[in-house]
Amino acid sequence: MSSVDWSSLPPELIQKISIDLKIYADYIRFRAVCTTWRTSTPTTPTHLPCQLPWLMLPQSRSSSHRRAFFNLADNKCHVLGLPEASHRRRHSGSSHGWLVMLDEYPPIFLVNPLTRAKIDLPPLSTFPYVVGFDVFNVGREYVLQSSDDDSHVNYVSRFYTCGLKEMRDSFVKKIVLSNSPSGGSKFLALAIINKTGDLAYWKDGLNSWGLIEGARSFCEDVIYFNGLFYAADKNGSIAVCDVGGDSPRVEFIRTPGLSDGDMQYLVIANGELLLVTRYLELASDLGQLQIGIGTYETREFRVFKLDLSGSKWERVMSLGDTMLFLGENSSLALVASDFPECRGNRIYFTDDFSELDYSGFPGNHDLGIFNLEDGTIEQLPCYPRTSHSHLRWPPPIWITPNPC
């Protein structure tokens, strides 16, 4: 029997086969088979669904322009040149394969680690409550105004200054995008202002960030769903924000309080809005306690789904084949059976509280895989929970590879 010359397949058939590939790594391997297969398929696939997230690890050296990404699919780290994520910049979220980066100076920008494409957003100096910026006023470069709710302060103390690093590290908690900005697509951005608990938004055509009035304290997490941003407060109530019109509109879903957790996350899974409550505890690490330092770590997660008919949260005891990815990233739900190396009914979580821990205790890069069935926590292969002495900042963050 004569061998088949696979390189002689018709280009239209090759392209049809390539569209059936759903994993980016498989698509790369497919194009590498031969010259014919490579020239018959586009370099950048636009048909791929959301990919399994990579975990971007901290820099091993502050002078390095390279970042390591841990891939759950093959349990390997892949190194990419990414000077845009240098040590003097802080990531403040990831959405649709784009990292949100804050510089020590005012600029805020998006960067795609795979393509190195970059998109500028209005700088920190254009946020609500920021009334001045002077790069020559060293250590007090920003001038901020206290919020209107701070009625106990007098006129003089309503204005205060903030340095570059403090502003970079603590003013913005997280920025979430409505969709991928790839290919010049229009998108919306919503930021959680950590200093005040307010929400700020940006859309195409604006040169500054606008304040969403009436949504203060809905600063636990934000997710974009069906054309609207949903923001959660500490007790699980929801502010539904429409920022697509001439001025933002806000409606509220008041739910019975869920006040016993430490952190809240919003996730869209199977068309439903989920609230995930994270419970922390002070770890009894002997080495840390001997030097007077405590560390927090995750004890458990509880999952709830929103019952809109009664405006209440219902406890979810099993996620089935669904897995969640939580942290500083835009919260994400995927079907585990689409990725043989992963398991359903799990929550893959990263540390997104250490930098913003006001109790005086530093975090410990609290990462792991929570099993919703039995409440156990597994270690991530690249990040044992018991080892912290060599870890650097900022904490790791999930990001979905996006080749577009």
Short mmCIF file of C-alpha atoms in Angstrom, two decimals:
data_model
loop_
_atom_site.label_atom_id
_atom_site.label_comp_id
_atom_site.label_asym_id
_atom_site.label_seq_id
_atom_site.Cartn_x
_atom_site.Cartn_y
_atom_site.Cartn_z
CA MET A 1 0.00 0.00 0.00
CA SER A 2 1.39 3.39 -0.99
CA SER A 3 1.79 6.06 1.66
CA VAL A 4 -0.48 9.10 1.70
CA ASP A 5 0.97 12.47 0.81
CA TRP A 6 -0.77 14.60 3.44
CA SER A 7 0.83 17.75 2.07
CA SER A 8 -1.24 17.41 -1.11
CA LEU A 9 -4.60 17.84 0.62
CA PRO A 10 -6.72 20.61 -0.93
CA PRO A 11 -6.26 23.97 0.86
CA GLU A 12 -10.01 24.29 1.52
CA LEU A 13 -10.02 20.91 3.28
CA ILE A 14 -6.99 21.85 5.36
CA GLN A 15 -8.68 25.07 6.41
CA LYS A 16 -11.89 23.23 7.27
CA ILE A 17 -9.98 20.80 9.51
CA SER A 18 -8.12 23.65 11.21
CA ILE A 19 -11.39 25.33 12.19
CA ASP A 20 -12.37 22.22 14.14
CA LEU A 21 -9.30 22.67 16.36
CA LYS A 22 -10.26 24.42 19.61
CA ILE A 23 -6.94 24.48 21.50
CA TYR A 24 -4.39 27.09 20.46
CA ALA A 25 -1.42 24.73 20.98
CA ASP A 26 -3.07 22.16 18.69
CA TYR A 27 -3.55 24.85 16.04
CA ILE A 28 0.15 25.79 16.23
CA ARG A 29 1.18 22.12 15.87
CA PHE A 30 -1.23 21.67 12.95
CA ARG A 31 0.33 24.56 11.02
CA ALA A 32 3.81 23.21 11.72
CA VAL A 33 3.20 19.92 9.89
CA CYS A 34 4.32 21.23 6.50
CA THR A 35 4.50 24.32 4.32
CA THR A 36 1.21 23.55 2.58
CA TRP A 37 -0.73 23.29 5.83
CA ARG A 38 0.90 26.49 7.09
CA THR A 39 0.11 28.54 3.99
CA SER A 40 -3.46 27.22 3.86
CA THR A 41 -4.35 28.51 7.32
CA PRO A 42 -4.23 32.00 8.82
CA THR A 43 -1.39 32.83 11.18
CA THR A 44 -3.82 34.23 13.72
CA PRO A 45 -6.85 32.03 14.41
CA THR A 46 -10.01 34.00 15.13
CA HIS A 47 -12.32 31.03 15.72
CA LEU A 48 -10.88 29.76 18.99
CA PRO A 49 -13.05 29.68 22.13
CA CYS A 50 -11.77 30.87 25.50
CA GLN A 51 -8.54 29.03 26.30
CA LEU A 52 -7.39 27.41 29.53
CA PRO A 53 -5.78 30.19 31.61
CA TRP A 54 -2.06 30.42 32.19
CA LEU A 55 -0.68 31.56 35.52
CA MET A 56 1.71 34.49 35.10
CA LEU A 57 4.39 34.10 37.77
CA PRO A 58 6.35 36.88 39.52
CA GLN A 59 9.65 37.94 38.04
CA SER A 60 12.64 35.96 39.26
CA ARG A 61 14.86 39.05 38.92
CA SER A 62 13.85 42.69 38.95
CA SER A 63 16.13 43.40 35.99
CA SER A 64 14.54 40.75 33.77
CA HIS A 65 12.16 41.61 30.92
CA ARG A 66 10.97 38.02 30.72
CA ARG A 67 7.95 36.50 32.46
CA ALA A 68 7.18 32.86 33.11
CA PHE A 69 3.68 31.48 32.50
CA PHE A 70 2.60 28.17 34.02
CA ASN A 71 0.41 26.08 31.73
CA LEU A 72 -1.94 23.64 33.47
CA ALA A 73 -2.29 21.67 30.22
CA ASP A 74 1.29 20.38 30.24
CA ASN A 75 2.45 21.32 33.78
CA LYS A 76 5.24 23.38 32.28
CA CYS A 77 6.39 26.97 32.49
CA HIS A 78 6.76 28.92 29.26
CA VAL A 79 8.88 32.07 29.21
CA LEU A 80 7.89 35.09 27.14
CA GLY A 81 9.65 38.39 26.64
CA LEU A 82 7.36 40.96 28.22
CA PRO A 83 9.13 44.19 29.19
CA GLU A 84 5.71 45.86 29.45
CA ALA A 85 5.25 43.91 32.70
CA SER A 86 8.53 45.04 34.29
CA HIS A 87 9.06 45.16 38.05
CA ARG A 88 8.14 48.84 38.36
CA ARG A 89 4.69 48.16 36.93
CA ARG A 90 1.81 46.48 38.72
CA HIS A 91 -0.87 44.36 37.09
CA SER A 92 -4.40 45.32 38.07
CA GLY A 93 -6.53 42.69 36.39
CA SER A 94 -6.69 40.56 33.27
CA SER A 95 -9.61 40.23 30.87
CA HIS A 96 -10.01 38.32 27.61
CA GLY A 97 -6.27 37.68 27.31
CA TRP A 98 -5.18 41.26 28.08
CA LEU A 99 -3.26 42.38 31.15
CA VAL A 100 -4.08 45.71 32.77
CA MET A 101 -0.83 47.44 33.76
CA LEU A 102 -0.30 50.44 36.04
CA ASP A 103 2.97 52.35 35.95
CA GLU A 104 4.61 54.35 38.73
CA TYR A 105 3.73 57.33 36.56
CA PRO A 106 0.12 58.00 35.49
CA PRO A 107 -0.14 55.75 32.40
CA ILE A 108 -2.51 52.78 32.40
CA PHE A 109 -2.37 50.40 29.46
CA LEU A 110 -3.46 46.98 28.25
CA VAL A 111 -0.99 44.48 26.87
CA ASN A 112 -1.51 41.10 25.23
CA PRO A 113 1.38 38.83 26.38
CA LEU A 114 1.18 36.68 23.24
CA THR A 115 1.12 39.39 20.59
CA ARG A 116 2.72 42.28 22.59
CA ALA A 117 -0.10 44.50 21.28
CA LYS A 118 -0.64 47.50 23.55
CA ILE A 119 -3.62 49.82 24.12
CA ASP A 120 -3.50 52.96 26.24
CA LEU A 121 -6.26 53.86 28.69
CA PRO A 122 -6.71 57.24 30.40
CA PRO A 123 -4.06 57.65 33.11
CA LEU A 124 -4.42 57.54 36.89
CA SER A 125 -4.35 61.32 36.97
CA THR A 126 -7.78 61.38 35.25
CA PHE A 127 -9.63 59.31 37.87
CA PRO A 128 -12.34 60.74 40.11
CA TYR A 129 -10.95 62.36 43.29
CA VAL A 130 -7.56 63.01 41.62
CA VAL A 131 -7.27 66.79 41.31
CA GLY A 132 -3.59 67.26 40.53
CA PHE A 133 -0.37 65.60 39.37
CA ASP A 134 3.13 67.09 39.48
CA VAL A 135 6.02 64.78 38.70
CA PHE A 136 8.47 67.25 40.27
CA ASN A 137 6.78 67.18 43.68
CA VAL A 138 8.76 64.10 44.70
CA GLY A 139 6.96 61.80 47.11
CA ARG A 140 3.74 63.83 46.82
CA GLU A 141 3.16 63.73 43.09
CA TYR A 142 -0.63 63.23 43.28
CA VAL A 143 -3.15 65.53 44.96
CA LEU A 144 -6.43 63.84 45.87
CA GLN A 145 -9.70 65.07 47.25
CA SER A 146 -11.54 63.20 49.98
CA SER A 147 -14.92 61.83 48.94
CA ASP A 148 -18.10 63.74 49.73
CA ASP A 149 -19.06 61.09 52.28
CA ASP A 150 -16.10 62.05 54.46
CA SER A 151 -18.12 64.76 56.17
CA HIS A 152 -16.06 64.57 59.36
CA VAL A 153 -13.03 66.18 57.71
CA ASN A 154 -12.64 69.94 57.46
CA TYR A 155 -11.93 71.85 54.28
CA VAL A 156 -8.16 71.85 54.71
CA SER A 157 -7.94 68.10 55.25
CA ARG A 158 -10.20 67.35 52.28
CA PHE A 159 -7.07 67.45 50.10
CA TYR A 160 -4.12 65.14 50.59
CA THR A 161 -1.10 63.97 48.63
CA CYS A 162 0.04 60.55 47.50
CA GLY A 163 3.32 59.27 46.09
CA LEU A 164 3.87 57.40 42.85
CA LYS A 165 4.26 53.90 44.27
CA GLU A 166 1.44 54.24 46.76
CA MET A 167 -0.87 55.41 44.01
CA ARG A 168 0.17 52.59 41.70
CA ASP A 169 -0.23 49.92 44.35
CA SER A 170 -3.32 50.96 46.27
CA PHE A 171 -5.58 53.39 44.41
CA VAL A 172 -7.10 50.93 41.91
CA LYS A 173 -8.12 47.47 43.04
CA LYS A 174 -9.08 45.93 39.71
CA ILE A 175 -10.06 46.85 36.15
CA VAL A 176 -12.44 44.66 34.13
CA LEU A 177 -13.10 44.80 30.37
CA SER A 178 -16.42 44.13 28.64
CA ASN A 179 -14.82 42.23 25.75
CA SER A 180 -11.54 41.74 23.96
CA PRO A 181 -10.22 44.94 22.34
CA SER A 182 -8.41 42.88 19.69
CA GLY A 183 -8.61 44.13 16.14
CA GLY A 184 -9.72 47.59 17.17
CA SER A 185 -13.00 46.36 18.68
CA LYS A 186 -14.78 48.88 20.89
CA PHE A 187 -14.92 47.93 24.54
CA LEU A 188 -15.85 49.25 27.97
CA ALA A 189 -13.72 49.25 31.12
CA LEU A 190 -14.82 49.41 34.73
CA ALA A 191 -12.44 50.07 37.63
CA ILE A 192 -12.86 49.48 41.34
CA ILE A 193 -11.37 52.43 43.23
CA ASN A 194 -9.78 50.84 46.26
CA LYS A 195 -9.34 54.09 48.19
CA THR A 196 -13.05 54.90 48.35
CA GLY A 197 -14.94 51.78 47.24
CA ASP A 198 -16.37 53.65 44.24
CA LEU A 199 -16.69 52.42 40.66
CA ALA A 200 -15.28 54.33 37.69
CA TYR A 201 -15.85 53.63 34.00
CA TRP A 202 -14.28 54.37 30.64
CA LYS A 203 -15.62 53.97 27.12
CA ASP A 204 -14.46 54.87 23.66
CA GLY A 205 -14.30 58.61 23.14
CA LEU A 206 -13.63 59.56 26.77
CA ASN A 207 -10.33 61.07 27.86
CA SER A 208 -10.89 60.43 31.56
CA TRP A 209 -12.56 58.00 33.95
CA GLY A 210 -16.12 58.81 34.99
CA LEU A 211 -17.61 58.18 38.42
CA ILE A 212 -20.65 55.90 38.70
CA GLU A 213 -22.81 57.74 41.20
CA GLY A 214 -24.62 55.75 43.86
CA ALA A 215 -22.58 52.55 43.55
CA ARG A 216 -20.16 53.10 46.43
CA SER A 217 -19.25 49.98 48.48
CA PHE A 218 -20.02 47.64 45.55
CA CYS A 219 -16.30 47.05 45.33
CA GLU A 220 -15.81 43.35 46.03
CA ASP A 221 -15.80 42.22 42.40
CA VAL A 222 -17.15 43.14 38.98
CA ILE A 223 -18.17 41.02 35.98
CA TYR A 224 -19.61 41.90 32.56
CA PHE A 225 -22.77 40.00 31.61
CA ASN A 226 -25.36 40.56 28.85
CA GLY A 227 -24.26 44.11 28.13
CA LEU A 228 -24.08 45.25 31.75
CA PHE A 229 -21.53 45.35 34.55
CA TYR A 230 -22.51 43.57 37.76
CA ALA A 231 -20.75 44.65 40.96
CA ALA A 232 -21.01 42.97 44.37
CA ASP A 233 -20.73 44.43 47.85
CA LYS A 234 -19.47 42.67 50.96
CA ASN A 235 -22.90 41.23 51.80
CA GLY A 236 -23.72 39.95 48.32
CA SER A 237 -26.03 42.72 47.09
CA ILE A 238 -25.54 43.65 43.43
CA ALA A 239 -25.29 46.96 41.57
CA VAL A 240 -26.17 46.56 37.88
CA CYS A 241 -24.37 49.28 35.91
CA ASP A 242 -25.19 50.35 32.36
CA VAL A 243 -22.39 52.61 31.12
CA GLY A 244 -23.11 52.37 27.41
CA GLY A 245 -25.37 55.42 27.21
CA ASP A 246 -24.78 59.14 27.59
CA SER A 247 -24.56 58.78 31.38
CA PRO A 248 -24.28 55.70 33.59
CA ARG A 249 -27.43 54.15 35.05
CA VAL A 250 -27.49 51.92 38.13
CA GLU A 251 -30.09 49.51 39.43
CA PHE A 252 -29.77 47.34 42.52
CA ILE A 253 -30.52 43.73 43.40
CA ARG A 254 -30.88 43.68 47.17
CA THR A 255 -30.38 40.22 48.58
CA PRO A 256 -30.37 38.81 52.12
CA GLY A 257 -26.90 39.42 53.52
CA LEU A 258 -24.05 36.91 53.25
CA SER A 259 -21.86 38.63 55.79
CA ASP A 260 -19.74 35.80 57.17
CA GLY A 261 -17.18 35.62 54.35
CA ASP A 262 -13.99 37.59 53.76
CA MET A 263 -14.09 38.15 50.00
CA GLN A 264 -16.70 37.91 47.25
CA TYR A 265 -16.32 37.04 43.56
CA LEU A 266 -18.82 37.19 40.69
CA VAL A 267 -18.69 34.57 37.93
CA ILE A 268 -20.87 33.76 34.93
CA ALA A 269 -21.29 29.99 34.56
CA ASN A 270 -23.75 28.29 32.21
CA GLY A 271 -25.63 31.55 31.76
CA GLU A 272 -26.14 32.05 35.51
CA LEU A 273 -24.65 34.62 37.86
CA LEU A 274 -22.66 33.00 40.66
CA LEU A 275 -21.36 34.55 43.85
CA VAL A 276 -18.33 32.83 45.37
CA THR A 277 -17.47 33.61 48.98
CA ARG A 278 -13.88 33.12 50.13
CA TYR A 279 -13.01 32.45 53.76
CA LEU A 280 -9.55 33.26 55.09
CA GLU A 281 -7.79 32.37 58.32
CA LEU A 282 -4.59 33.44 60.00
CA ALA A 283 -2.07 30.71 59.30
CA SER A 284 0.00 29.39 62.17
CA ASP A 285 3.34 29.43 60.40
CA LEU A 286 5.91 29.08 63.19
CA GLY A 287 8.72 30.78 61.30
CA GLN A 288 6.59 33.81 60.53
CA LEU A 289 5.11 34.05 64.02
CA GLN A 290 8.57 34.00 65.62
CA ILE A 291 9.38 37.28 63.90
CA GLY A 292 5.97 38.77 64.66
CA ILE A 293 4.44 38.35 61.20
CA GLY A 294 1.22 36.50 60.45
CA THR A 295 0.00 35.31 57.06
CA TYR A 296 -3.49 34.72 55.76
CA GLU A 297 -4.51 31.71 53.73
CA THR A 298 -7.72 30.39 52.23
CA ARG A 299 -9.78 28.02 54.37
CA GLU A 300 -12.74 27.37 52.05
CA PHE A 301 -15.06 28.66 49.32
CA ARG A 302 -18.85 28.62 49.17
CA VAL A 303 -20.77 29.05 45.94
CA PHE A 304 -24.20 30.62 45.43
CA LYS A 305 -26.34 31.29 42.36
CA LEU A 306 -28.70 34.21 41.97
CA ASP A 307 -32.43 33.47 42.00
CA LEU A 308 -33.79 36.55 40.27
CA SER A 309 -37.42 35.60 40.96
CA GLY A 310 -36.84 36.07 44.66
CA SER A 311 -33.72 38.24 44.63
CA LYS A 312 -31.82 35.79 46.78
CA TRP A 313 -28.71 33.63 46.65
CA GLU A 314 -29.14 29.85 46.60
CA ARG A 315 -26.31 27.64 47.83
CA VAL A 316 -24.66 25.52 45.13
CA MET A 317 -23.22 22.30 46.54
CA SER A 318 -21.63 21.07 43.31
CA LEU A 319 -20.31 22.72 40.16
CA GLY A 320 -20.51 19.46 38.22
CA ASP A 321 -18.22 19.63 35.19
CA THR A 322 -17.56 23.35 35.71
CA MET A 323 -14.33 24.80 37.09
CA LEU A 324 -13.77 28.37 38.23
CA PHE A 325 -10.67 30.58 38.02
CA LEU A 326 -10.62 33.33 40.64
CA GLY A 327 -8.20 36.03 41.70
CA GLU A 328 -7.26 39.43 40.36
CA ASN A 329 -8.37 38.29 36.91
CA SER A 330 -11.89 38.73 35.57
CA SER A 331 -13.48 35.68 37.15
CA LEU A 332 -13.88 32.82 34.68
CA ALA A 333 -15.84 29.56 34.39
CA LEU A 334 -14.88 26.78 31.98
CA VAL A 335 -16.10 23.25 31.24
CA ALA A 336 -13.50 20.83 32.59
CA SER A 337 -14.23 18.08 30.07
CA ASP A 338 -13.00 20.42 27.31
CA PHE A 339 -9.56 20.20 28.94
CA PRO A 340 -8.61 16.59 29.82
CA GLU A 341 -5.88 17.70 32.20
CA CYS A 342 -8.39 19.51 34.45
CA ARG A 343 -11.20 18.38 36.73
CA GLY A 344 -14.63 19.79 37.33
CA ASN A 345 -16.13 20.93 40.62
CA ARG A 346 -12.87 22.74 41.38
CA ILE A 347 -11.93 26.36 42.07
CA TYR A 348 -8.47 27.38 40.87
CA PHE A 349 -7.58 30.42 42.95
CA THR A 350 -4.76 32.90 43.31
CA ASP A 351 -3.75 35.45 45.93
CA ASP A 352 -5.42 38.80 45.33
CA PHE A 353 -5.62 40.09 48.89
CA SER A 354 -2.02 40.27 50.09
CA GLU A 355 -1.17 43.64 48.55
CA LEU A 356 -4.36 45.17 49.88
CA ASP A 357 -4.33 43.65 53.34
CA TYR A 358 -4.93 46.54 55.72
CA SER A 359 -4.73 44.44 58.89
CA GLY A 360 -0.96 44.72 58.94
CA PHE A 361 -0.32 41.08 58.03
CA PRO A 362 1.37 40.37 54.70
CA GLY A 363 0.00 37.66 52.45
CA ASN A 364 1.74 34.47 51.48
CA HIS A 365 0.94 34.03 47.80
CA ASP A 366 -2.12 31.98 48.72
CA LEU A 367 -2.80 29.79 45.67
CA GLY A 368 -4.34 26.38 45.18
CA ILE A 369 -7.14 24.20 43.85
CA PHE A 370 -10.22 23.94 46.06
CA ASN A 371 -12.32 20.78 45.76
CA LEU A 372 -15.94 21.77 46.33
CA GLU A 373 -16.95 18.14 46.99
CA ASP A 374 -14.80 17.44 50.06
CA GLY A 375 -13.40 20.90 50.93
CA THR A 376 -9.76 19.94 50.42
CA ILE A 377 -7.15 22.23 48.87
CA GLU A 378 -4.53 20.88 46.48
CA GLN A 379 -1.28 22.63 45.68
CA LEU A 380 -0.57 24.03 42.28
CA PRO A 381 2.46 22.15 40.90
CA CYS A 382 4.32 25.40 40.25
CA TYR A 383 3.49 26.93 43.64
CA PRO A 384 3.55 24.82 46.81
CA ARG A 385 1.48 26.57 49.50
CA THR A 386 4.05 25.68 52.17
CA SER A 387 6.96 27.53 50.58
CA HIS A 388 7.12 31.31 50.61
CA SER A 389 10.61 32.50 51.48
CA HIS A 390 11.72 32.83 47.86
CA LEU A 391 8.56 34.33 46.42
CA ARG A 392 8.51 37.78 44.91
CA TRP A 393 5.80 40.35 44.27
CA PRO A 394 3.37 40.89 42.71
CA PRO A 395 1.37 37.69 43.25
CA PRO A 396 0.62 35.47 40.25
CA ILE A 397 -2.43 36.17 38.09
CA TRP A 398 -4.54 34.04 35.73
CA ILE A 399 -4.65 35.15 32.10
CA THR A 400 -6.27 33.42 29.14
CA PRO A 401 -3.93 33.14 26.11
CA ASN A 402 -5.42 35.17 23.27
CA PRO A 403 -3.54 35.01 19.93
CA CYS A 404 -5.66 37.76 18.37
#
